[in-house]
JSON list of C-alpha atoms in Angstrom, two decimals:
[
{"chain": "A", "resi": 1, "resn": "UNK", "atom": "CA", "xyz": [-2.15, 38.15, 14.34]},
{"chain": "A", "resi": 2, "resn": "UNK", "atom": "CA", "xyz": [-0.35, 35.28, 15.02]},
{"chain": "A", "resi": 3, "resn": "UNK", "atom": "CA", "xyz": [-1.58, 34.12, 18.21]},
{"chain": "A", "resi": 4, "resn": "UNK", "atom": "CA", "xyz": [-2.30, 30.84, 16.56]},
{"chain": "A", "resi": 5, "resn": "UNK", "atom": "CA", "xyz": [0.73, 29.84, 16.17]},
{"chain": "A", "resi": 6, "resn": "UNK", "atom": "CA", "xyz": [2.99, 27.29, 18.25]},
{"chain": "A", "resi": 7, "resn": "UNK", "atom": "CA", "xyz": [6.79, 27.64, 18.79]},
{"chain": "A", "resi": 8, "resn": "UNK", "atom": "CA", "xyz": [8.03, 24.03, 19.47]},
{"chain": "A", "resi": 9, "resn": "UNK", "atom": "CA", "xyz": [11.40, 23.48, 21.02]},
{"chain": "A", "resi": 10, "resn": "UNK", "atom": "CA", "xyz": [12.54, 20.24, 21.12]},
{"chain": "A", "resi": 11, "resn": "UNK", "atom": "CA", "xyz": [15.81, 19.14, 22.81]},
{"chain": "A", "resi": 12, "resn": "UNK", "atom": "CA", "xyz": [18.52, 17.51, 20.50]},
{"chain": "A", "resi": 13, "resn": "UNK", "atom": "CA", "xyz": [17.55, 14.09, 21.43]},
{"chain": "A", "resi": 14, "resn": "UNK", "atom": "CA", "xyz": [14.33, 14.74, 20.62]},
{"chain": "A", "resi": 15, "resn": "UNK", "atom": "CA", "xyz": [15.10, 16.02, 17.31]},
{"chain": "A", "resi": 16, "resn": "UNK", "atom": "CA", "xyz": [17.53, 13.29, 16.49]},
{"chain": "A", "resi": 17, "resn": "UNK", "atom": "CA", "xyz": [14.85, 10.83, 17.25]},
{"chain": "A", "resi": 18, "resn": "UNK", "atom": "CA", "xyz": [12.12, 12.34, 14.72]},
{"chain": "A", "resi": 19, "resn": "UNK", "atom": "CA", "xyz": [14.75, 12.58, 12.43]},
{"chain": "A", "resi": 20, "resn": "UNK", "atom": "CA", "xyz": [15.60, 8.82, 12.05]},
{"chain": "A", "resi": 21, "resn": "UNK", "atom": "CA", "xyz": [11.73, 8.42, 12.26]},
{"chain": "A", "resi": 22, "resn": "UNK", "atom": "CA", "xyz": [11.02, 10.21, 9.42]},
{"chain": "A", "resi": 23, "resn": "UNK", "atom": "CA", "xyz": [14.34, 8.87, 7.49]},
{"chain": "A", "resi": 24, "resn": "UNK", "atom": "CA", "xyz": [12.83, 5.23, 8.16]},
{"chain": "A", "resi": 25, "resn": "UNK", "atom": "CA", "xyz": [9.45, 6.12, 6.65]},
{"chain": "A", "resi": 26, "resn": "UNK", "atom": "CA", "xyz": [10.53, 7.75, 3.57]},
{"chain": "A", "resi": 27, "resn": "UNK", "atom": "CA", "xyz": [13.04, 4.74, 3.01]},
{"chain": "A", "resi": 28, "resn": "UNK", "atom": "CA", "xyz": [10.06, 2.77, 3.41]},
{"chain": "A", "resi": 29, "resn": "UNK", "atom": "CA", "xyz": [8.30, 4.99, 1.22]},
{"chain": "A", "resi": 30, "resn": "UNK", "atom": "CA", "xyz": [10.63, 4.76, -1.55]},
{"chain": "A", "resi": 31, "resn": "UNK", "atom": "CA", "xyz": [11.24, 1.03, -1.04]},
{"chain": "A", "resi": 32, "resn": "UNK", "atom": "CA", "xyz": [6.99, 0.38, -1.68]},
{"chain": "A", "resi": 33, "resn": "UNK", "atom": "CA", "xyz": [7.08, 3.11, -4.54]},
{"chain": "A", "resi": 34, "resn": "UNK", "atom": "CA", "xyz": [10.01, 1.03, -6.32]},
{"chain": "A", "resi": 35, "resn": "UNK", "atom": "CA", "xyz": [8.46, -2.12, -6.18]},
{"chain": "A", "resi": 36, "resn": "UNK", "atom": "CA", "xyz": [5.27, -1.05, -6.99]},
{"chain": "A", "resi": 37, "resn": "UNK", "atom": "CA", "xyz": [6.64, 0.50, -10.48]},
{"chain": "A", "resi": 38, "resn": "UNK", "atom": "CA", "xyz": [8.86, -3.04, -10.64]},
{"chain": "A", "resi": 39, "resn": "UNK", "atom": "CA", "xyz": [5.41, -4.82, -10.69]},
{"chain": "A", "resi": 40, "resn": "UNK", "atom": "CA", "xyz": [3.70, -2.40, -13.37]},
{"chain": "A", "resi": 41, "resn": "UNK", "atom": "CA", "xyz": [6.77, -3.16, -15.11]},
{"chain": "A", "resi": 42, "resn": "UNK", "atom": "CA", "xyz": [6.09, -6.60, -15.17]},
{"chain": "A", "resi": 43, "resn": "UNK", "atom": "CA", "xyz": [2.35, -6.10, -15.89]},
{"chain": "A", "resi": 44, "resn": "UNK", "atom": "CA", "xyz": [3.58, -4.18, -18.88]},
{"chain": "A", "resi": 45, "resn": "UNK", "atom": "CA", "xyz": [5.80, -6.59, -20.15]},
{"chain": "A", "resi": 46, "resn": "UNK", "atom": "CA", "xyz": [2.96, -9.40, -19.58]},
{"chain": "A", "resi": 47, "resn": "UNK", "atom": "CA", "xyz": [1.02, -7.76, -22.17]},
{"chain": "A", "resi": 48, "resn": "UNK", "atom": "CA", "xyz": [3.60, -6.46, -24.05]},
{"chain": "A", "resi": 49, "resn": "UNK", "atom": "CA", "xyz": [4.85, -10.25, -25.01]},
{"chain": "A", "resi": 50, "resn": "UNK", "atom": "CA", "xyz": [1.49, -11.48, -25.72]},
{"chain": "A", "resi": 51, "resn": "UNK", "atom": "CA", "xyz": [0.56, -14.39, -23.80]},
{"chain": "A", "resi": 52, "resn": "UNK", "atom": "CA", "xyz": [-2.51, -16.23, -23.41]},
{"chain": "A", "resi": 53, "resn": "UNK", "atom": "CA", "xyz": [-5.33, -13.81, -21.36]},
{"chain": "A", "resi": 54, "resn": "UNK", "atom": "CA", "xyz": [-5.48, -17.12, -19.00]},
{"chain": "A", "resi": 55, "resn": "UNK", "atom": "CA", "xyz": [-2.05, -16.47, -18.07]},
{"chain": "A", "resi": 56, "resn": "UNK", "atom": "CA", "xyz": [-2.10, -12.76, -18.01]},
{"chain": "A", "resi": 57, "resn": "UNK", "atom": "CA", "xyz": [-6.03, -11.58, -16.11]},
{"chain": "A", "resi": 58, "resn": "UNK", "atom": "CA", "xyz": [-4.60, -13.60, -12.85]},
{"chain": "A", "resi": 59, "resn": "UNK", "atom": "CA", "xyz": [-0.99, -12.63, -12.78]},
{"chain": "A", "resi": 60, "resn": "UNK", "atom": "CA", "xyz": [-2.66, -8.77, -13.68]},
{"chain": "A", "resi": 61, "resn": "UNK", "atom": "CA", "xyz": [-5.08, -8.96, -10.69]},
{"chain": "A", "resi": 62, "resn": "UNK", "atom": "CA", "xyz": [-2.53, -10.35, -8.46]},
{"chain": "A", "resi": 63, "resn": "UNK", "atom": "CA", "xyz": [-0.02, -7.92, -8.94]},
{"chain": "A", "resi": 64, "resn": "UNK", "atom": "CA", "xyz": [-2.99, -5.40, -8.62]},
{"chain": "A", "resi": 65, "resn": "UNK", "atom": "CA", "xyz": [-4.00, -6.77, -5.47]},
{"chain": "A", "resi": 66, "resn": "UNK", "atom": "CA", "xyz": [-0.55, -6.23, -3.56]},
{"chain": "A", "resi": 67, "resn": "UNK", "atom": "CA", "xyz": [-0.43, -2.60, -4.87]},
{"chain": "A", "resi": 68, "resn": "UNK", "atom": "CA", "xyz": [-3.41, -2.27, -3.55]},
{"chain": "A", "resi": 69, "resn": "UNK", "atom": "CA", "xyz": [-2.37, -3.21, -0.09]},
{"chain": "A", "resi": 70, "resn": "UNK", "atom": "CA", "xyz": [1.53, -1.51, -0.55]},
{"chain": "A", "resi": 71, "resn": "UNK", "atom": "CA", "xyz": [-0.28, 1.59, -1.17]},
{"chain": "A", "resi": 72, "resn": "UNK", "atom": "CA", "xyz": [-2.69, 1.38, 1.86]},
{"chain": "A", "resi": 73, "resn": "UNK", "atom": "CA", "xyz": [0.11, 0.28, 4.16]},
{"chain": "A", "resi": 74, "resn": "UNK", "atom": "CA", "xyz": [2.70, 2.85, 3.14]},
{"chain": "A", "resi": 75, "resn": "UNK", "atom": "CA", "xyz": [0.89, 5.88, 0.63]},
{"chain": "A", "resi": 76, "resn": "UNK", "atom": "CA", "xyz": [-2.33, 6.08, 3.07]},
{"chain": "A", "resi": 77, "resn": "UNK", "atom": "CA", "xyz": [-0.31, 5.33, 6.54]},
{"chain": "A", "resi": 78, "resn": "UNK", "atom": "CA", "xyz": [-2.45, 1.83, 7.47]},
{"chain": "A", "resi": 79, "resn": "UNK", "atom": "CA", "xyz": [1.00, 1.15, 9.19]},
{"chain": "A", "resi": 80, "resn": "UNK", "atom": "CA", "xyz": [1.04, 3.80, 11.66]},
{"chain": "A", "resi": 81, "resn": "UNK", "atom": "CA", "xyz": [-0.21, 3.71, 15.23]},
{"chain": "A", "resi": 82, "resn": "UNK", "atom": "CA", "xyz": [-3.93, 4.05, 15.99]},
{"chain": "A", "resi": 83, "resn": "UNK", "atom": "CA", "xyz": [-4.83, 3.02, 12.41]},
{"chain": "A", "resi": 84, "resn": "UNK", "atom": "CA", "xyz": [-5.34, -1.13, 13.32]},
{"chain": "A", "resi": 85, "resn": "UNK", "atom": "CA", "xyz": [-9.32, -1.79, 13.37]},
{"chain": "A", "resi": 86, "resn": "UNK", "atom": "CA", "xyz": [-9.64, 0.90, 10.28]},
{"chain": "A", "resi": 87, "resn": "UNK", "atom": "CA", "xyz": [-6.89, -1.44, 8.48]},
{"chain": "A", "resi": 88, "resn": "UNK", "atom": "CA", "xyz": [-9.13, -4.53, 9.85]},
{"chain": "A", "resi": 89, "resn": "UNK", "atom": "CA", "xyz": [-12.07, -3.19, 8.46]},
{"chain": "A", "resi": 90, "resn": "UNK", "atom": "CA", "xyz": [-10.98, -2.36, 5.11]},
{"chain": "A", "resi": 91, "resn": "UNK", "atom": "CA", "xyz": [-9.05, -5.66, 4.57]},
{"chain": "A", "resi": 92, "resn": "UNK", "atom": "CA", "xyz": [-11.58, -7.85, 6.15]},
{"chain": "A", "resi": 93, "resn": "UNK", "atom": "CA", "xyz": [-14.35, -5.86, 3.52]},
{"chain": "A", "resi": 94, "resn": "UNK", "atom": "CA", "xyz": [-11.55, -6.39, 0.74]},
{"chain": "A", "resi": 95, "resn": "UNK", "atom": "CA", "xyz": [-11.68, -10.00, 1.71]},
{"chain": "A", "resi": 96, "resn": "UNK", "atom": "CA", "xyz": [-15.14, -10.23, 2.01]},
{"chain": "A", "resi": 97, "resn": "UNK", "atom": "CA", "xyz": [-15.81, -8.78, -1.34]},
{"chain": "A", "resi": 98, "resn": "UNK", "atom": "CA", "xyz": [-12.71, -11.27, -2.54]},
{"chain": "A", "resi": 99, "resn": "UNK", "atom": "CA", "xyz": [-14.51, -14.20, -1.79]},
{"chain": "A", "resi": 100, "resn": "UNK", "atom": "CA", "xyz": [-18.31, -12.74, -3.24]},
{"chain": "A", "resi": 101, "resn": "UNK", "atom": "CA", "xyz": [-16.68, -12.07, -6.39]},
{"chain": "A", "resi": 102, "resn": "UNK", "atom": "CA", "xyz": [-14.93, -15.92, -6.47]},
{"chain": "A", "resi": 103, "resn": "UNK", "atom": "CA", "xyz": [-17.89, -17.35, -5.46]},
{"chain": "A", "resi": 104, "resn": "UNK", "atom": "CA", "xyz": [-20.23, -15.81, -8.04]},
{"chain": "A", "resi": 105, "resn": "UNK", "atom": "CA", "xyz": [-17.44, -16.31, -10.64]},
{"chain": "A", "resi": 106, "resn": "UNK", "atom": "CA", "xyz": [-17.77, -20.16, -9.71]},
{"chain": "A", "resi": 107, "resn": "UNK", "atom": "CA", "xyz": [-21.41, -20.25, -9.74]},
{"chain": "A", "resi": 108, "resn": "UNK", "atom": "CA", "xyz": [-21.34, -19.48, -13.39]},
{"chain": "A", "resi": 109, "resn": "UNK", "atom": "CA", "xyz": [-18.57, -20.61, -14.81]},
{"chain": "A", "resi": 110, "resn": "UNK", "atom": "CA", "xyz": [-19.60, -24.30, -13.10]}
]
């Protein structure tokens, strides 16, 4: 029935060592997921006290923008070993789409 299953042993060093791996990450982990609610703080307070939508849209899809990436790097693991041309890819498409969208935005607005 459970031929499937693996018994690891690791030695203490061993252990020790995935330990303080894993402690790193999730300090990392919580460090993104605090700044990332700091920033939708701000975003709420941005609209909150009003200002002028030409103040607010950029500021808004800036702070957007680094979520985007703090969540790739950190939530989705883009910062791990063997993940390098997939994280290429996606941020070279991101900026690729980046500079579509500014450069139809100019066409029209000029």
């Amino acid at each position: 029935m459970a031929h499937d299953t693996h018994d690891i042993h690791r030695s203490r060093a061993e252990y020790e060592f995935v330990k303080r791996k894993r402690a790193t990450e999730m300090r990392g982990q919580l460090t993104s997921f605090a700044i990332m609610i700091f920033l939708t703080l701000i975003a709420f307070t941005l609209v909150a006290a009003e200002f002028s939508p030409y103040l607010i849209v950029p500021i808004l899809l800036l702070l957007a923008a680094i979520q985007v990436v703090l969540q790739l790097y950190h939530f989705m693991h883009m910062g791990n070993k063997g993940h390098g041309m997939m994280a290429f890819f996606m941020f070279s498409g991101m900026f690729i789409a980046f500079l579509t969208v500014l450069a139809m935005v100019t066409i029209v607005w000029w």
